[in-house]
Backbone as CSV, one residue per row, in Angstrom:
resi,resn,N_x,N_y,N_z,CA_x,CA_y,CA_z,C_x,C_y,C_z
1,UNK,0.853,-1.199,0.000,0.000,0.000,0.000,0.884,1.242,0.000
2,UNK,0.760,2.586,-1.341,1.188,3.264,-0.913,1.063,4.376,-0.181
3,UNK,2.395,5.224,-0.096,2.100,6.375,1.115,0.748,6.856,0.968
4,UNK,0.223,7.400,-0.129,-0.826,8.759,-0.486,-2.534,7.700,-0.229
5,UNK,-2.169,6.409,-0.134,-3.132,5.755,-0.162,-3.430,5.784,1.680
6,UNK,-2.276,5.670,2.050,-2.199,4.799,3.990,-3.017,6.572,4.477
7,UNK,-2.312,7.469,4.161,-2.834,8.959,4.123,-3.976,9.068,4.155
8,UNK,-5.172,8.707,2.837,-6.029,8.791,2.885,-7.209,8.293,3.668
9,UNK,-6.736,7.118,4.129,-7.343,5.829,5.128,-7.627,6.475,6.108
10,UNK,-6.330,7.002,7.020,-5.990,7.466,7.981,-7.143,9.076,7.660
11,UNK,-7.049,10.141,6.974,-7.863,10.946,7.378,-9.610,10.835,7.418
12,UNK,-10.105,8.933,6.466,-10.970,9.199,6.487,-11.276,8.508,8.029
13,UNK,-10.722,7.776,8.473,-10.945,7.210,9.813,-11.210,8.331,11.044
14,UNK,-9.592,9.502,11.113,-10.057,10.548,12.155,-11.153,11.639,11.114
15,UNK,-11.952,11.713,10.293,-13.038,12.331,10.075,-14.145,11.099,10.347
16,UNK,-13.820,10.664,10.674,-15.250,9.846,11.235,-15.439,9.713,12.731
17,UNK,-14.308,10.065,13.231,-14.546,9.832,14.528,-14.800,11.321,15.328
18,UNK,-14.248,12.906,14.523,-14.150,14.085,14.726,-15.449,14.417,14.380
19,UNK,-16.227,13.915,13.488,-17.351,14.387,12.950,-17.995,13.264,12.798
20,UNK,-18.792,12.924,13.281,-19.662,11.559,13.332,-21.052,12.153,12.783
21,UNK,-21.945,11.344,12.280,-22.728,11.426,11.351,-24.168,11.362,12.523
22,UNK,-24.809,12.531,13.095,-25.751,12.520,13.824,-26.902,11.846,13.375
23,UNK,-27.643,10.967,14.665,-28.776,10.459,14.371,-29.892,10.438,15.382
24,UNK,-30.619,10.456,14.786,-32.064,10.799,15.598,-32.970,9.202,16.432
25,UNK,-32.996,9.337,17.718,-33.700,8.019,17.877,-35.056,8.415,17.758
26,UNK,-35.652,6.892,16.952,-37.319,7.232,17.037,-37.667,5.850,17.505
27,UNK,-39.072,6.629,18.343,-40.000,5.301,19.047,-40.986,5.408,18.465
28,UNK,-42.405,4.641,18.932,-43.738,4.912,18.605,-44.602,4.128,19.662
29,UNK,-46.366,4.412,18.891,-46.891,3.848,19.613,-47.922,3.742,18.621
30,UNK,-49.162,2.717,18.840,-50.148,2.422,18.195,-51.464,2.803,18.636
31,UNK,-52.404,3.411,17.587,-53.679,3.619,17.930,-54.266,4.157,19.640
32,UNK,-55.180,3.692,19.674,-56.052,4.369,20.571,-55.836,3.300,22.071
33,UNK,-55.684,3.919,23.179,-55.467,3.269,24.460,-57.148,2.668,24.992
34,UNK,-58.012,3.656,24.046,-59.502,3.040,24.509,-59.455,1.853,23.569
35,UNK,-59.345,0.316,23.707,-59.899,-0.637,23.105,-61.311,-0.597,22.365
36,UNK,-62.717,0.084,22.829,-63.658,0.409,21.978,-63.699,1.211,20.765
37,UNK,-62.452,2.232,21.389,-62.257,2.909,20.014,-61.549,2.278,19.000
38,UNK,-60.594,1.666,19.607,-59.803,0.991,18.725,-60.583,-0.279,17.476
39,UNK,-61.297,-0.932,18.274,-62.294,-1.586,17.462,-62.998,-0.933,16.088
40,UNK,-63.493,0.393,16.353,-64.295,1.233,15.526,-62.718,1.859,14.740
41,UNK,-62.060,2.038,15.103,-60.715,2.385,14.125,-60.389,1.500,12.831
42,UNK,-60.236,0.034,13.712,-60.111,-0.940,12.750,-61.352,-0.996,11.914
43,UNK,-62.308,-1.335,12.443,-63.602,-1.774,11.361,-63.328,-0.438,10.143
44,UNK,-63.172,0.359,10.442,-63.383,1.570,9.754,-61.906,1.972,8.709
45,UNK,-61.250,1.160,9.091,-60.002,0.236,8.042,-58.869,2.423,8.455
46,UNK,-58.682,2.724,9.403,-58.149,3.810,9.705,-56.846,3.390,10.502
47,UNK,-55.988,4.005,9.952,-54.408,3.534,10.727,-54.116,4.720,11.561
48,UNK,-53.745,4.630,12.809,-53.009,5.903,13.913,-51.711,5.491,14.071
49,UNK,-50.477,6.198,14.239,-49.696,5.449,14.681,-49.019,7.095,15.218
50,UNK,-48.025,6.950,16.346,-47.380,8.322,17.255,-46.021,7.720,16.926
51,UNK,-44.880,8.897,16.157,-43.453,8.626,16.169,-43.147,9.598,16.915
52,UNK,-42.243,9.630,18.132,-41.521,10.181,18.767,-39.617,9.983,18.470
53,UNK,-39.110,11.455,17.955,-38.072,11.611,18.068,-37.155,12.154,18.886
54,UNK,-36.263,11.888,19.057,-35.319,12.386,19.829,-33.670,12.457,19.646
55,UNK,-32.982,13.459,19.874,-31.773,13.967,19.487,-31.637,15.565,19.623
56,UNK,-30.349,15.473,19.927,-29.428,16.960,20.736,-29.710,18.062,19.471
57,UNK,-29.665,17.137,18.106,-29.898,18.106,17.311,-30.960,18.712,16.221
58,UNK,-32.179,18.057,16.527,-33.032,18.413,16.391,-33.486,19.833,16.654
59,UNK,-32.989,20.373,18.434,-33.283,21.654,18.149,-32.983,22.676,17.057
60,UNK,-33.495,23.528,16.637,-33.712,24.829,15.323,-33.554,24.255,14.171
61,UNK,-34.308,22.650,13.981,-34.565,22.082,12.580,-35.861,22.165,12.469
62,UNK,-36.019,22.221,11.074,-37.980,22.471,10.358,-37.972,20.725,9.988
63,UNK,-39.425,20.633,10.284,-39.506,18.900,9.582,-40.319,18.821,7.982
64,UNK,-40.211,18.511,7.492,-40.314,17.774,6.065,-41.254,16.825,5.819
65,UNK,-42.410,16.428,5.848,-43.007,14.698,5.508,-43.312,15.351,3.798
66,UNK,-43.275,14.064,3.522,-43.440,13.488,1.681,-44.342,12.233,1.573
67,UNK,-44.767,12.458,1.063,-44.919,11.058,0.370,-44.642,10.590,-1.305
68,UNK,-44.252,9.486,-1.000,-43.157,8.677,-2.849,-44.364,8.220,-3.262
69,UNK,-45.682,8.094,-4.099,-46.165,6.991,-5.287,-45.208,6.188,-6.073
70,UNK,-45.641,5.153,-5.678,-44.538,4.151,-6.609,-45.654,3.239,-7.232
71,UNK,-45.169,2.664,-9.215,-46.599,2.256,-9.484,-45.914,1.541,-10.439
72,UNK,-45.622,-0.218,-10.660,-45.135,-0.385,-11.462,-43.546,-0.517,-11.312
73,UNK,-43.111,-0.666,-10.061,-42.047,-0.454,-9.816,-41.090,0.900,-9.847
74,UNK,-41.741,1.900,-10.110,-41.139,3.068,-10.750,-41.993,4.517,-10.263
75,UNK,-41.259,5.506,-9.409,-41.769,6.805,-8.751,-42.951,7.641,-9.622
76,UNK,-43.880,7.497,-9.106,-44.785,8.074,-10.069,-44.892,9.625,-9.564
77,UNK,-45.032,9.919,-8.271,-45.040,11.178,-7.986,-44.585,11.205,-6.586
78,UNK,-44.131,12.815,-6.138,-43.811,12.787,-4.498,-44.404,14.152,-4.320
79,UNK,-44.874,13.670,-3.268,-46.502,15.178,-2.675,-45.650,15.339,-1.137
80,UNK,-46.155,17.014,-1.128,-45.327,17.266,0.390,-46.710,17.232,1.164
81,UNK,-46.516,16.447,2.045,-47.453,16.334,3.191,-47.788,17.807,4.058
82,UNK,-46.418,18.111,4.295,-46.011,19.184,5.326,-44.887,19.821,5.396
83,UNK,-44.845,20.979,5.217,-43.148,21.215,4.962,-43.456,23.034,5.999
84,UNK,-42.279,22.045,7.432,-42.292,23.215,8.335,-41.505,24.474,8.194
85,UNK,-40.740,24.310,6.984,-39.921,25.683,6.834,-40.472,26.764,6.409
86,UNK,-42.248,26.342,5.727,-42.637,27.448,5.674,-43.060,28.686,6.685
87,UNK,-42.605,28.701,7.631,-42.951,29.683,9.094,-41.470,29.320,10.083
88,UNK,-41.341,30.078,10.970,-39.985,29.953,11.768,-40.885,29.566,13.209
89,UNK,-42.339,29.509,13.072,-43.362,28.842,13.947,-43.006,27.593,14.518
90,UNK,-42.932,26.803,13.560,-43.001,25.238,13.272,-41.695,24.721,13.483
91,UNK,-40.395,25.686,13.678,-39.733,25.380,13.952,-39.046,24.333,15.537
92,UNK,-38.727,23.137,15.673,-38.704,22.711,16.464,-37.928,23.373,18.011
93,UNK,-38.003,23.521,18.827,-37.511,24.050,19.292,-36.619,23.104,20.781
94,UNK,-37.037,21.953,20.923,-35.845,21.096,21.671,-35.497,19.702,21.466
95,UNK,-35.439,19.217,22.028,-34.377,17.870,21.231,-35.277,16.699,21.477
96,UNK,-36.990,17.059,21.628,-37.281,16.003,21.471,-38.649,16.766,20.445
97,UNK,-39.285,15.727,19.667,-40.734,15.913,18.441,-41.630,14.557,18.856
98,UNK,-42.775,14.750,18.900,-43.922,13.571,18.880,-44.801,14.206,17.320
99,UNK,-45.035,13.097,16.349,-45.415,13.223,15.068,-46.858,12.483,15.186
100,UNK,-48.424,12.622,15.084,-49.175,11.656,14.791,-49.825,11.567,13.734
101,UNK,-49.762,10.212,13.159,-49.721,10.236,11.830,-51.305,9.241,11.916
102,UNK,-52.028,9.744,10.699,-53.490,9.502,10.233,-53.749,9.021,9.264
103,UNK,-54.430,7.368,8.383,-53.775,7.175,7.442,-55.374,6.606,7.093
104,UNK,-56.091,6.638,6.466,-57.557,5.705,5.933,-57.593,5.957,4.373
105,UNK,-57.875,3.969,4.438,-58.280,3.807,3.159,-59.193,2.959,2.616
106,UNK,-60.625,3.870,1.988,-61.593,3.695,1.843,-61.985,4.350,0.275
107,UNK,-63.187,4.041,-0.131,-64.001,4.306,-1.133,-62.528,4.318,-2.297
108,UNK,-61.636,3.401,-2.644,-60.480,3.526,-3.567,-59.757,5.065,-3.151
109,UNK,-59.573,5.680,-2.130,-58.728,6.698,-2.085,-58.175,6.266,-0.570
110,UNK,-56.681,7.135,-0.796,-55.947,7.010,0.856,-56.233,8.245,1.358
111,UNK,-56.104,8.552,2.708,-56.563,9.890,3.072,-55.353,10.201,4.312
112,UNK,-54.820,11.051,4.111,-53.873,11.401,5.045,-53.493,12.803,6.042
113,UNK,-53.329,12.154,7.288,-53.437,14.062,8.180,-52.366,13.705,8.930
114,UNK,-51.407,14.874,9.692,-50.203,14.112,10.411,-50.499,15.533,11.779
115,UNK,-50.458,15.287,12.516,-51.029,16.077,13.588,-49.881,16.157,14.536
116,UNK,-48.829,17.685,14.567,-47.625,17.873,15.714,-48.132,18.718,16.591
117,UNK,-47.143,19.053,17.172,-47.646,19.600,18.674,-47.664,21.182,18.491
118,UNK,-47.058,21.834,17.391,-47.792,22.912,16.622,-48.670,23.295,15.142
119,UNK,-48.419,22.303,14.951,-49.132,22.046,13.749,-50.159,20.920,13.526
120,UNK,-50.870,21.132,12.301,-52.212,19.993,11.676,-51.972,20.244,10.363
121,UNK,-51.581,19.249,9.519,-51.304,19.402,8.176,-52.901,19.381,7.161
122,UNK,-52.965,19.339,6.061,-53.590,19.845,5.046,-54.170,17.963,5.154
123,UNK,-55.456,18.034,4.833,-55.618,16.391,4.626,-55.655,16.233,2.958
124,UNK,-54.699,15.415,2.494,-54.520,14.589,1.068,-55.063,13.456,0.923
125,UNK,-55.513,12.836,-0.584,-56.121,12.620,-0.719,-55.098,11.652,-2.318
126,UNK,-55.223,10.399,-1.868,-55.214,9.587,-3.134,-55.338,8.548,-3.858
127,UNK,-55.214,8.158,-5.487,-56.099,7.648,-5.605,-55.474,6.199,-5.737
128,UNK,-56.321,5.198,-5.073,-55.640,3.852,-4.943,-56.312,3.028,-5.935
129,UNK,-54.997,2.022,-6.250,-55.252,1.125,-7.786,-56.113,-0.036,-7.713
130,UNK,-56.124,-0.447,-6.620,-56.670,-1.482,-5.980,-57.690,-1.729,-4.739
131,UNK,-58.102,-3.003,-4.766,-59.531,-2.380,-3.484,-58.513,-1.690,-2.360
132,UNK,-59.548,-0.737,-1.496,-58.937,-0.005,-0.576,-58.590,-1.166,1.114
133,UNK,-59.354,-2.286,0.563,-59.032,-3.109,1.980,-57.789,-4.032,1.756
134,UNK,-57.607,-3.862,0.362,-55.823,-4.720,0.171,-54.606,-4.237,0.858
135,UNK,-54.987,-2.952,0.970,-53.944,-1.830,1.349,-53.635,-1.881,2.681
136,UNK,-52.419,-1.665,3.527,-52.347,-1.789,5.039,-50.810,-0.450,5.525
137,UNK,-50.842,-0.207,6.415,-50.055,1.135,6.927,-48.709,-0.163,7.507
138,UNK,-48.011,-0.304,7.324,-46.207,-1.008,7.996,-45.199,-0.082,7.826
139,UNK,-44.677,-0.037,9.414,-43.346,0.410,9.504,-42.817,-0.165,9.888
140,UNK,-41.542,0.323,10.014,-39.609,-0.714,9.653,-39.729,-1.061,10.952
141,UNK,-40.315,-1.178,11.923,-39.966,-1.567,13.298,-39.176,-2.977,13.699
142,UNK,-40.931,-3.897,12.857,-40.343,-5.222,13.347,-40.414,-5.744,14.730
143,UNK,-39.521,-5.969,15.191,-39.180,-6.986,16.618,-38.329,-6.153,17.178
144,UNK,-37.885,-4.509,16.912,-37.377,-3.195,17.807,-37.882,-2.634,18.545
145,UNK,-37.867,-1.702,19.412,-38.608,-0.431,19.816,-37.975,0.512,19.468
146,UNK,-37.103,0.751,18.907,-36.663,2.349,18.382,-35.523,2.295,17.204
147,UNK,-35.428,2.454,16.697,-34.723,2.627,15.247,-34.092,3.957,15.341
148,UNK,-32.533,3.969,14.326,-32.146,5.492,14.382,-32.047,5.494,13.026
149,UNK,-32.256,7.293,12.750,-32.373,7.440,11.195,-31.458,8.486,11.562
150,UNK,-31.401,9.141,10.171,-29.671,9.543,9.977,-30.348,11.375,9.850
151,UNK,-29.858,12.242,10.277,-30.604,13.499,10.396,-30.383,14.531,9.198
152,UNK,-29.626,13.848,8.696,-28.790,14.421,7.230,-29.549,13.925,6.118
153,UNK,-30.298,12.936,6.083,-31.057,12.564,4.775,-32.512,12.177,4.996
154,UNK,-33.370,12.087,4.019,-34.660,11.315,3.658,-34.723,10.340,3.685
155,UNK,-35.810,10.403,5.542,-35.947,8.681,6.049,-37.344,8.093,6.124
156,UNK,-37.012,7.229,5.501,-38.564,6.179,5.120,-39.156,5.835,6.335
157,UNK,-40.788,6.633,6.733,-40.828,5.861,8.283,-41.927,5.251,8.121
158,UNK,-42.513,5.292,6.890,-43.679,4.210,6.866,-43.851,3.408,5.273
159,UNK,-44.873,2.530,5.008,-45.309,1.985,4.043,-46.377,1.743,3.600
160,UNK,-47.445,2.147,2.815,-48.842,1.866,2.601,-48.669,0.743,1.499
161,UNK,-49.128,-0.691,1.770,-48.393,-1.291,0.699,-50.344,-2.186,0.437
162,UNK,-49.362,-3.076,-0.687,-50.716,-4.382,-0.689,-49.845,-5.434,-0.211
163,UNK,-50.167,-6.674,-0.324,-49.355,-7.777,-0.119,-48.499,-8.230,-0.804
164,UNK,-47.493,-8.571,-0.755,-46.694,-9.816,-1.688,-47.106,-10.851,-1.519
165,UNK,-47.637,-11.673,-2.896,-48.295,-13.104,-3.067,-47.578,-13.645,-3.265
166,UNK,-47.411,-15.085,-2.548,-46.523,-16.470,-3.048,-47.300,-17.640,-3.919
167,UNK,-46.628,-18.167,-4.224,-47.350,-19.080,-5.064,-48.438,-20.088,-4.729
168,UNK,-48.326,-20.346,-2.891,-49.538,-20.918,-2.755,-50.591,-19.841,-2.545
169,UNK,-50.417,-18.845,-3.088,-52.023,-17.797,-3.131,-51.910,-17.362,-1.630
170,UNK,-51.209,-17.475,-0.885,-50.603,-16.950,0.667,-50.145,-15.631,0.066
171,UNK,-50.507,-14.211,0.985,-50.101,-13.602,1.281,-49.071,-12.513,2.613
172,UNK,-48.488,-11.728,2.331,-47.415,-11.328,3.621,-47.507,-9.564,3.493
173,UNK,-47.933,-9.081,4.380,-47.258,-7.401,4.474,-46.037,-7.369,5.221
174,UNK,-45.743,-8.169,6.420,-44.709,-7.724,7.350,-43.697,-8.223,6.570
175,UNK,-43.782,-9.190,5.470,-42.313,-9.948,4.692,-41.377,-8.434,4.239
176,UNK,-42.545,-7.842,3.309,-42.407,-7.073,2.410,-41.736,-5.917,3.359
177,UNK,-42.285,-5.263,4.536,-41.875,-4.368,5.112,-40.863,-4.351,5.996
178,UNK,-40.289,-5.647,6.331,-39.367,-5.969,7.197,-38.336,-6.441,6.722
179,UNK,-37.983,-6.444,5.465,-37.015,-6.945,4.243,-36.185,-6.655,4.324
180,UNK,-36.031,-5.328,4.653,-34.773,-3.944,4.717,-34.558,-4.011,2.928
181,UNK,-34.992,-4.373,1.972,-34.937,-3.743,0.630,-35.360,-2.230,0.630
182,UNK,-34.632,-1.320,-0.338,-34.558,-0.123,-0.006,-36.307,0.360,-1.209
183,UNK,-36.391,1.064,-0.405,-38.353,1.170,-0.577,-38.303,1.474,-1.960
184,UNK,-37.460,1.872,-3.111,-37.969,2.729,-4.030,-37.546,1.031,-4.819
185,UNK,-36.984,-0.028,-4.098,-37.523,-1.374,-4.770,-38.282,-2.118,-4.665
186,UNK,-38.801,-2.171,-3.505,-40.131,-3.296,-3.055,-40.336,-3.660,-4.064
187,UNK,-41.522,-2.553,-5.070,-42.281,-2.923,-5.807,-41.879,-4.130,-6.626
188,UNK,-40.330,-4.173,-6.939,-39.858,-4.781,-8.296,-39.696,-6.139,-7.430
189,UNK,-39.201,-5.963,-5.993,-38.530,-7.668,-5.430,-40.354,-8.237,-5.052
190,UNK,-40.842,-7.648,-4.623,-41.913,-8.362,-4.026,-43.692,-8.269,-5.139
191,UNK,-43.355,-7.885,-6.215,-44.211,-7.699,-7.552,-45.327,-6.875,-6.835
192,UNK,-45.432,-6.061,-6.083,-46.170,-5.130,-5.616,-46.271,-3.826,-6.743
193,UNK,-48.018,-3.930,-7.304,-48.006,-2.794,-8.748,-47.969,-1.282,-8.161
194,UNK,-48.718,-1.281,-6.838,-48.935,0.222,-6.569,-48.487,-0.040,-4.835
195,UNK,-48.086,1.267,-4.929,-47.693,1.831,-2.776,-46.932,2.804,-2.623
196,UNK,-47.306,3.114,-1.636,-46.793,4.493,-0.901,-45.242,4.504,0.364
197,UNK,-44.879,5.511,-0.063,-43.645,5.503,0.990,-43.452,6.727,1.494
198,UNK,-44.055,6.767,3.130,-43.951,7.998,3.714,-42.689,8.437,4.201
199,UNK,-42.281,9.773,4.070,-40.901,10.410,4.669,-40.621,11.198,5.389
200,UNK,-39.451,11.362,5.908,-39.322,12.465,6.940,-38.046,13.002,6.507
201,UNK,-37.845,14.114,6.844,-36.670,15.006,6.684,-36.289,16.346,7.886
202,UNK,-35.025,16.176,8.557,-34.931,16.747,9.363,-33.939,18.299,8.552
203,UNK,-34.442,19.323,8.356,-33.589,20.870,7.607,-33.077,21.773,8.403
């Protein structure tokens, strides 16, 4: 190995350790603590779910949600849910955020509201390819309680998907969502024609 090479090693090692790549922990929680309600949630095919973040540097960042259409394997469109930079309001102001996110899908459309602790976003509205009860809300959780996403980029925190079918006519959502395949492929590994991929962005 030569010199200019051992050099380079070496500065990318102490820049990784001088400047480490901040990340945000997130938790959550599910639906409604009243079980009656929760019943009437489900029948009514409506997803709740609460992400709580946390990190030193979150304070004086604006948050970002998106959502990706993917149709066919391939980005059909990306709609801003919410984008807090429009006001210095919305700006977060300490090192922790609770996000609640609102997700129903009925009459062939998804319907979406994300509700923070200063804000209520705009409710959207779209249009789904398939019956609306194929469709189901999965995030990357799994068998975790808290996941870290990287505060520097666009992080996938949910999935509105249909199923991936196997050949005995068996279907799976958690296969598909717990894969760790990077979302803008699902569609192509798991032959899924249409779904959604919700985002977050910390600015």
């Amino acid at each position: 190995m030569n010199t200019k090479i051992k050099l380079l090693l070496t500065f990318l090692m102490i820049s990784n350790i001088v400047f480490p790549q901040s990340s945000v922990k997130m938790t959550n929680s599910y639906g409604s603590e009243n079980s009656e309600i929760q019943d009437i949630i489900d029948f009514e095919n409506i997803y709740i779910e609460k992400l709580n973040f946390e990190s030193k540097d979150l304070n004086g960042k604006f948050i970002t949600l998106s959502i990706d259409e993917y149709k066919n394997g391939k980005l059909k469109k990306t709609s801003i849910l919410f984008d807090g930079s429009e006001s210095d309001y919305f700006k977060i102001g300490s090192d922790k955020e609770s996000l609640k996110f609102f997700f129903k899908m009925t009459d062939g459309k998804l319907k979406t509201y994300i509700r923070g602790q200063k804000f209520g976003s705009k409710k959207s509205f779209f249009k789904l390819f398939e019956e609306s009860e194929k469709y189901a809300l999965k995030d990357f959780f799994g068998s975790k309680t808290e996941l870290s996403l990287d505060i520097s980029k666009k992080n996938a925190v949910f999935a509105i998907i249909t199923p991936t079918i196997h050949k005995d006519g068996s279907g799976s959502y958690c296969e598909v969502a717990q894969s760790n395949v990077e979302a803008e492929k699902l569609g192509e590994k798991f032959n899924i024609p249409h779904y959604f991929i919700i985002n977050i962005e910390f600015k």
